[in-house]
Amino acid sequence: MATRISPDRPIPTKPWTSGRVLTPAQRERKRYRDRVSKRQKQEKEKESLNNLHSQVAALHRLLQSQTRLDPGLQSMAMSSEESIGSCPLPPSDIHSSLHDEEPCSTLASRPSTALFDLETVAPSRQTLGVWGNGHSTAWSTISPSLQDSSSCMILEFTDELLAQWSGLSILDICSDDKLNEDAIIRGILEGWHFLEDRAYSCPLWKIISQIDERIFIQSGVLTRLTMLSTILKMLVAMTYQNNFKGVPPWYRPRPSQLHLPHNRTADYFAWPGFRERLVFSNCEILTDRFFKYFASCFRLSWPHSISNAYEINPGNGLYSFSEAFSLHLVDLSKWKMCKAFFSVFPALEEDMASENVTSPSFFTLPPDNPPPVLSI
């Protein structure tokens, strides 16, 4: 006789592989959670893939912008080990004598017209090929003007360019640190052509882009981020009626800069002693040859990868410096010059710190309080 099942009794269900028997309602809830979890996983994978595509696209745009500036540009793929403690200058330049170099003292000294507020003055490897520490430079494609040991064309260029801020008012410029950081990082990673596509573009960004294209375009990403962001801070400070509260104490004008006429370019170097040397010597050392070595030999002691130097705000899409990188920027002890620089300009060892070639600084000089590695 067949057993009859009461309509009020729950229909038996097949056990799961774990042996647990779920009711239809429980099964449906579990299936729903599984679908949500699977969808979230797929969205996360899709987002990661989009981020990867964005980074590849940014690198591709950077390659295109570099190629437009120099059609003969050749990317040099070097590992971080190959670039440690090395300076990519031609050996003939490294061992050449300074006796052949004529000073720029014949250049008429252009007095700095900036009226500093004494109360605010405190006492005193090619980027495309290196994404490890970003210091390698391909000097085989350097501009011929930078090969000339006696030319002072760059000094003349920067003096005239840096004088442009004096004609600007506070209303003309961008004083938002976040927008300025985004402009610097975007210009370096994606190319300065982005300025042409924006409804608003700060005139100081144009000045920075011209400095980059004339001096630092073949330097590493870290060098360009460091130098250009610091120069922009000084430009903003000077435009804001010489209010230097936003710049590090070591970057504020020295007494000699306040009272003696000098080339404007001297005000934008980081090292206080070197700025005073330039004021008293009429910038005679700032030949085009100097700028070539300076752009190639600068090192920021940064113990992380380049991608840890900046972040992207997912809400507004703006680039910004990471907290760890911002702390390195304002620590002058992290600003180094490689040994090859001092073999050509030995007197400047009194003004600038030297990178330890045998024990690279980013291995021997870790942060006092190591910051967490920031993901991009």
Coordinates of C-alpha atoms in Angstrom, one line a residue:
M1 CA 0.0 0.0 0.0
A2 CA 1.5 3.3 -1.1
T3 CA 2.3 5.9 1.6
R4 CA 0.4 9.1 1.2
I5 CA 2.2 12.4 2.0
S6 CA 0.2 15.0 3.8
P7 CA 0.1 18.3 1.9
D8 CA 1.1 20.0 5.1
R9 CA 4.3 18.1 5.5
P10 CA 7.5 19.7 3.9
I11 CA 8.7 17.9 0.8
P12 CA 11.9 16.1 1.6
T13 CA 14.9 17.6 -0.1
K14 CA 18.1 16.0 -1.3
P15 CA 21.0 16.5 1.2
W16 CA 24.0 18.7 0.1
T17 CA 27.4 17.1 -0.3
S18 CA 28.2 18.1 3.3
G19 CA 25.3 16.0 4.5
R20 CA 23.2 19.0 5.5
V21 CA 19.6 19.1 4.5
L22 CA 18.3 22.5 3.6
T23 CA 14.7 23.6 3.2
P24 CA 13.8 25.2 -0.1
A25 CA 13.8 28.7 1.5
Q26 CA 17.3 28.1 2.9
R27 CA 18.5 26.8 -0.5
E28 CA 17.2 29.9 -2.2
R29 CA 18.9 32.2 0.2
K30 CA 22.2 30.4 -0.2
R31 CA 21.9 30.5 -4.0
Y32 CA 21.2 34.2 -3.7
R33 CA 24.3 34.8 -1.6
D34 CA 26.3 32.7 -4.0
R35 CA 25.1 34.8 -6.9
V36 CA 25.9 38.1 -5.1
S37 CA 29.4 36.8 -4.1
K38 CA 30.1 35.6 -7.6
R39 CA 28.9 39.0 -9.1
Q40 CA 31.1 40.9 -6.6
K41 CA 34.1 38.8 -7.5
Q42 CA 33.5 39.3 -11.2
E43 CA 33.2 43.1 -10.7
K44 CA 36.4 43.1 -8.7
E45 CA 38.3 41.2 -11.4
K46 CA 36.8 43.6 -14.0
E47 CA 38.0 46.6 -12.0
S48 CA 41.5 45.2 -11.6
L49 CA 41.6 44.5 -15.3
N50 CA 40.5 48.1 -16.1
N51 CA 43.1 49.5 -13.7
L52 CA 45.7 47.4 -15.5
H53 CA 44.5 48.7 -18.9
S54 CA 44.6 52.2 -17.6
Q55 CA 48.2 51.9 -16.5
V56 CA 49.2 50.4 -19.8
A57 CA 47.4 53.2 -21.6
A58 CA 49.1 55.8 -19.5
L59 CA 52.5 54.2 -20.3
H60 CA 51.6 54.2 -24.0
R61 CA 50.6 57.8 -23.9
L62 CA 53.8 58.7 -22.1
L63 CA 55.8 56.8 -24.8
Q64 CA 53.9 58.7 -27.5
S65 CA 54.5 62.1 -25.9
Q66 CA 58.2 61.4 -25.4
T67 CA 58.5 60.2 -29.1
R68 CA 56.7 63.4 -30.3
L69 CA 59.2 65.5 -28.4
D70 CA 62.2 63.5 -29.7
P71 CA 61.5 61.3 -32.7
G72 CA 64.8 59.6 -32.3
L73 CA 64.0 58.5 -28.7
Q74 CA 65.0 55.0 -27.9
S75 CA 63.5 53.4 -24.8
M76 CA 66.1 51.6 -22.7
A77 CA 64.8 48.8 -20.5
M78 CA 66.9 48.5 -17.5
S79 CA 66.3 46.7 -14.2
S80 CA 66.6 48.4 -10.9
E81 CA 69.8 46.5 -10.2
E82 CA 71.4 47.9 -13.3
S83 CA 70.5 51.4 -12.4
I84 CA 71.6 51.3 -8.7
G85 CA 74.4 53.7 -8.0
S86 CA 75.0 54.4 -11.7
C87 CA 75.0 57.6 -13.7
P88 CA 74.1 57.2 -17.3
L89 CA 76.4 59.9 -18.6
P90 CA 79.0 59.3 -21.3
P91 CA 82.4 58.3 -19.8
S92 CA 84.1 61.0 -21.8
D93 CA 81.9 63.6 -20.0
I94 CA 82.4 62.1 -16.6
H95 CA 86.2 62.3 -16.9
S96 CA 86.4 65.6 -18.7
S97 CA 88.1 68.5 -17.1
L98 CA 86.4 71.6 -15.8
H99 CA 89.1 73.8 -17.3
D100 CA 87.3 73.7 -20.7
E101 CA 84.2 75.1 -19.2
E102 CA 83.6 78.8 -19.5
P103 CA 81.5 80.4 -16.7
C104 CA 78.3 82.3 -17.4
S105 CA 79.7 85.4 -15.6
T106 CA 79.5 87.3 -18.9
L107 CA 75.7 86.9 -18.7
A108 CA 74.2 90.1 -17.4
S109 CA 72.8 89.4 -14.0
R110 CA 69.1 89.8 -13.9
P111 CA 68.1 91.1 -10.5
S112 CA 65.3 89.1 -8.9
T113 CA 62.4 91.6 -8.5
A114 CA 60.6 89.4 -5.9
L115 CA 60.0 91.5 -2.8
F116 CA 60.3 88.9 0.0
D117 CA 58.4 89.3 3.2
L118 CA 61.1 89.2 5.8
E119 CA 58.7 88.0 8.5
T120 CA 57.9 84.9 6.6
V121 CA 61.5 83.9 5.9
A122 CA 62.7 81.2 8.3
P123 CA 66.3 80.8 9.2
S124 CA 68.0 79.2 7.3
R125 CA 67.6 56.6 -17.0
Q126 CA 64.9 57.2 -19.2
T127 CA 61.6 57.0 -17.5
L128 CA 60.0 54.7 -20.1
G129 CA 62.6 52.0 -19.4
V130 CA 62.7 52.1 -15.6
W131 CA 59.7 51.6 -13.3
G132 CA 61.8 50.4 -10.3
N133 CA 63.5 53.5 -9.0
G134 CA 63.0 55.6 -12.0
H135 CA 66.5 57.1 -12.3
S136 CA 67.9 55.8 -15.6
T137 CA 68.4 58.2 -18.5
A138 CA 69.2 57.7 -22.2
W139 CA 71.8 60.3 -22.9
S140 CA 72.4 59.1 -26.4
T141 CA 69.4 61.1 -27.4
I142 CA 70.1 64.2 -25.4
S143 CA 69.5 67.6 -27.1
P144 CA 72.7 69.0 -28.7
S145 CA 72.3 72.2 -26.7
L146 CA 72.9 70.2 -23.5
Q147 CA 76.2 68.8 -24.8
D148 CA 77.8 72.3 -25.0
S149 CA 80.0 72.9 -22.0
S150 CA 80.1 76.7 -22.3
S151 CA 76.6 77.6 -23.5
C152 CA 74.3 79.3 -21.1
M153 CA 71.1 79.1 -23.2
I154 CA 69.2 77.2 -20.5
L155 CA 70.0 79.8 -17.8
E156 CA 68.8 82.6 -20.1
F157 CA 65.7 80.5 -20.9
T158 CA 64.8 79.8 -17.3
D159 CA 65.4 83.4 -16.2
E160 CA 63.0 84.7 -18.8
L161 CA 60.5 81.9 -18.1
L162 CA 60.5 82.3 -14.3
A163 CA 59.9 86.0 -14.7
Q164 CA 56.5 85.4 -16.1
W165 CA 54.9 84.8 -12.7
S166 CA 55.5 88.4 -11.8
G167 CA 52.8 89.5 -14.2
L168 CA 50.3 87.1 -12.6
S169 CA 47.8 87.8 -9.8
I170 CA 46.4 85.5 -7.2
L171 CA 43.2 85.3 -9.3
D172 CA 45.2 84.0 -12.3
I173 CA 46.7 80.9 -10.7
C174 CA 45.6 77.7 -9.1
S175 CA 46.4 77.5 -5.4
D176 CA 44.6 74.2 -4.7
D177 CA 47.4 71.7 -3.8
K178 CA 45.3 68.7 -5.0
L179 CA 44.8 70.2 -8.4
N180 CA 48.4 71.2 -8.7
E181 CA 49.6 67.7 -7.7
D182 CA 47.2 66.2 -10.2
A183 CA 48.6 68.5 -12.9
I184 CA 52.2 67.6 -12.1
I185 CA 51.6 63.8 -12.0
R186 CA 49.4 63.8 -15.0
G187 CA 51.8 65.8 -17.1
I188 CA 54.6 63.5 -16.3
L189 CA 52.8 60.2 -16.6
E190 CA 50.4 61.1 -19.5
G191 CA 52.1 64.0 -21.3
W192 CA 51.7 67.8 -21.0
H193 CA 49.3 67.8 -24.0
F194 CA 46.6 67.3 -21.4
L195 CA 46.8 71.1 -20.7
E196 CA 45.3 71.7 -24.2
D197 CA 42.2 69.6 -23.4
R198 CA 41.2 71.4 -20.2
A199 CA 38.7 74.2 -19.9
Y200 CA 41.0 75.8 -17.3
S201 CA 44.8 75.5 -17.2
C202 CA 46.9 77.4 -14.6
P203 CA 49.6 79.5 -16.3
L204 CA 52.1 78.2 -13.8
W205 CA 51.5 74.7 -15.1
K206 CA 52.6 75.9 -18.5
I207 CA 55.8 77.3 -17.0
I208 CA 56.4 74.0 -15.3
S209 CA 55.8 72.0 -18.5
Q210 CA 58.3 74.1 -20.4
I211 CA 61.0 73.6 -17.6
D212 CA 60.3 69.9 -17.8
E213 CA 60.6 69.7 -21.6
R214 CA 63.7 71.8 -21.7
I215 CA 65.6 70.3 -18.7
F216 CA 64.1 67.2 -17.2
I217 CA 62.3 65.4 -20.0
Q218 CA 64.8 62.6 -20.1
S219 CA 65.2 62.3 -16.4
G220 CA 63.6 59.6 -14.3
V221 CA 60.0 59.8 -13.1
L222 CA 61.1 60.4 -9.5
T223 CA 63.4 63.2 -10.5
R224 CA 60.7 64.9 -12.5
L225 CA 58.0 64.5 -9.8
T226 CA 60.4 65.8 -7.1
M227 CA 61.9 68.8 -9.0
L228 CA 58.7 70.0 -10.8
S229 CA 56.4 69.8 -7.8
T230 CA 58.9 71.7 -5.6
I231 CA 59.5 74.4 -8.2
L232 CA 55.7 74.8 -8.6
K233 CA 55.3 75.3 -4.8
M234 CA 57.9 78.1 -5.0
L235 CA 56.1 79.7 -7.9
V236 CA 52.8 79.7 -6.0
A237 CA 54.4 81.1 -2.9
M238 CA 56.0 84.0 -4.8
T239 CA 52.7 84.8 -6.6
Y240 CA 50.9 84.8 -3.3
Q241 CA 52.8 87.9 -2.1
N242 CA 55.9 85.9 -1.1
N243 CA 54.0 83.8 1.4
F244 CA 56.4 80.9 2.0
K245 CA 54.4 79.1 4.7
G246 CA 53.6 76.4 2.2
V247 CA 57.2 75.5 1.3
P248 CA 59.8 73.7 3.5
P249 CA 62.0 75.9 5.7
W250 CA 65.1 74.9 3.8
Y251 CA 63.5 76.1 0.6
R252 CA 62.7 79.6 1.8
P253 CA 64.9 82.5 0.6
R254 CA 68.3 83.1 2.3
P255 CA 69.3 86.6 3.3
S256 CA 71.5 86.9 0.3
Q257 CA 68.5 86.2 -1.9
L258 CA 66.6 88.9 -0.2
H259 CA 69.1 91.7 -0.5
L260 CA 71.4 91.0 -3.5
P261 CA 70.5 91.1 -7.2
H262 CA 70.8 87.7 -8.8
N263 CA 69.4 85.5 -11.6
R264 CA 65.9 84.3 -10.9
T265 CA 66.9 80.7 -11.6
A266 CA 69.0 80.6 -8.4
D267 CA 65.9 80.9 -6.3
Y268 CA 64.5 77.5 -7.4
F269 CA 67.3 75.1 -6.4
A270 CA 66.6 73.2 -3.2
W271 CA 69.9 73.5 -1.3
P272 CA 70.3 76.7 0.7
G273 CA 74.1 76.7 0.5
F274 CA 74.0 76.2 -3.3
R275 CA 71.6 79.1 -3.7
E276 CA 73.9 81.4 -1.8
R277 CA 76.8 80.2 -3.9
L278 CA 74.8 81.1 -7.1
V279 CA 73.9 84.5 -5.8
F280 CA 77.5 85.4 -4.9
S281 CA 79.0 83.9 -8.0
N282 CA 76.5 85.4 -10.5
C283 CA 75.4 81.8 -11.4
E284 CA 78.7 81.3 -13.3
I285 CA 78.4 77.5 -12.9
L286 CA 75.0 77.2 -14.5
T287 CA 76.1 76.3 -18.0
D288 CA 74.1 74.0 -20.2
R289 CA 76.6 71.3 -19.3
F290 CA 75.7 71.7 -15.6
F291 CA 72.0 71.3 -16.3
K292 CA 72.8 68.1 -18.2
Y293 CA 74.6 66.6 -15.3
F294 CA 72.1 67.9 -12.8
A295 CA 69.1 66.4 -14.5
S296 CA 70.9 63.1 -14.9
C297 CA 72.6 62.7 -11.5
F298 CA 69.9 63.7 -9.1
R299 CA 68.5 61.0 -6.8
L300 CA 65.7 61.0 -4.4
S301 CA 66.2 58.3 -1.7
W302 CA 62.9 56.6 -2.2
P303 CA 62.7 53.0 -0.9
H304 CA 59.6 52.0 -2.8
S305 CA 58.4 51.6 -6.4
I306 CA 57.3 54.6 -8.4
S307 CA 53.7 53.4 -8.2
N308 CA 53.8 54.0 -4.5
A309 CA 54.7 57.6 -5.0
Y310 CA 51.2 58.6 -6.1
E311 CA 47.5 57.6 -5.8
I312 CA 44.4 58.0 -7.8
N313 CA 41.2 59.2 -6.1
P314 CA 38.4 56.8 -7.4
G315 CA 35.8 59.5 -6.7
N316 CA 37.2 62.4 -8.8
G317 CA 39.9 60.6 -10.8
L318 CA 42.6 63.1 -9.6
Y319 CA 46.2 62.0 -9.0
S320 CA 47.8 62.9 -5.7
F321 CA 51.1 62.2 -4.0
S322 CA 51.1 59.4 -1.4
E323 CA 51.7 60.4 2.2
A324 CA 55.0 58.6 2.3
F325 CA 56.2 60.3 -0.9
S326 CA 55.1 63.7 0.4
L327 CA 57.2 63.2 3.6
H328 CA 60.3 62.3 1.4
L329 CA 59.8 65.5 -0.7
V330 CA 60.2 67.8 2.3
D331 CA 63.2 65.9 3.8
L332 CA 66.2 67.5 2.2
S333 CA 68.4 64.7 3.5
K334 CA 66.7 62.4 0.9
W335 CA 67.9 64.7 -2.0
K336 CA 71.1 63.2 -3.3
M337 CA 73.5 63.6 -6.2
C338 CA 75.4 60.7 -7.7
K339 CA 79.2 60.4 -7.6
A340 CA 79.6 61.2 -11.2
F341 CA 78.2 64.7 -10.6
F342 CA 80.9 65.5 -8.0
S343 CA 83.6 64.2 -10.3
V344 CA 82.8 67.1 -12.6
F345 CA 81.7 69.6 -9.9
P346 CA 83.7 68.7 -6.8
A347 CA 83.2 72.0 -5.0
L348 CA 79.5 71.4 -4.8
E349 CA 80.0 68.5 -2.3
E350 CA 79.9 71.3 0.3
D351 CA 76.4 72.1 -0.7
M352 CA 74.7 68.8 -1.7
A353 CA 74.6 65.3 -0.3
S354 CA 76.3 62.5 -2.2
E355 CA 74.7 59.2 -3.0
N356 CA 76.6 56.2 -1.6
V357 CA 77.4 54.2 -4.7
T358 CA 78.7 51.1 -2.9
S359 CA 75.7 51.0 -0.6
P360 CA 72.7 52.5 -2.4
S361 CA 70.7 55.0 -0.3
F362 CA 67.4 53.3 -0.8
F363 CA 68.8 50.1 0.9
T364 CA 70.9 51.8 3.6
L365 CA 68.6 54.7 4.4
P366 CA 65.2 53.2 5.1
P367 CA 62.6 55.6 6.6
D368 CA 62.7 56.1 10.3
N369 CA 59.2 54.9 10.5
P370 CA 58.6 52.7 7.5
P371 CA 55.3 53.7 5.9
P372 CA 53.0 51.0 4.7
V373 CA 53.2 50.1 1.0
L374 CA 50.5 51.9 -0.8
S375 CA 48.7 50.0 -3.5
I376 CA 47.8 51.6 -6.8

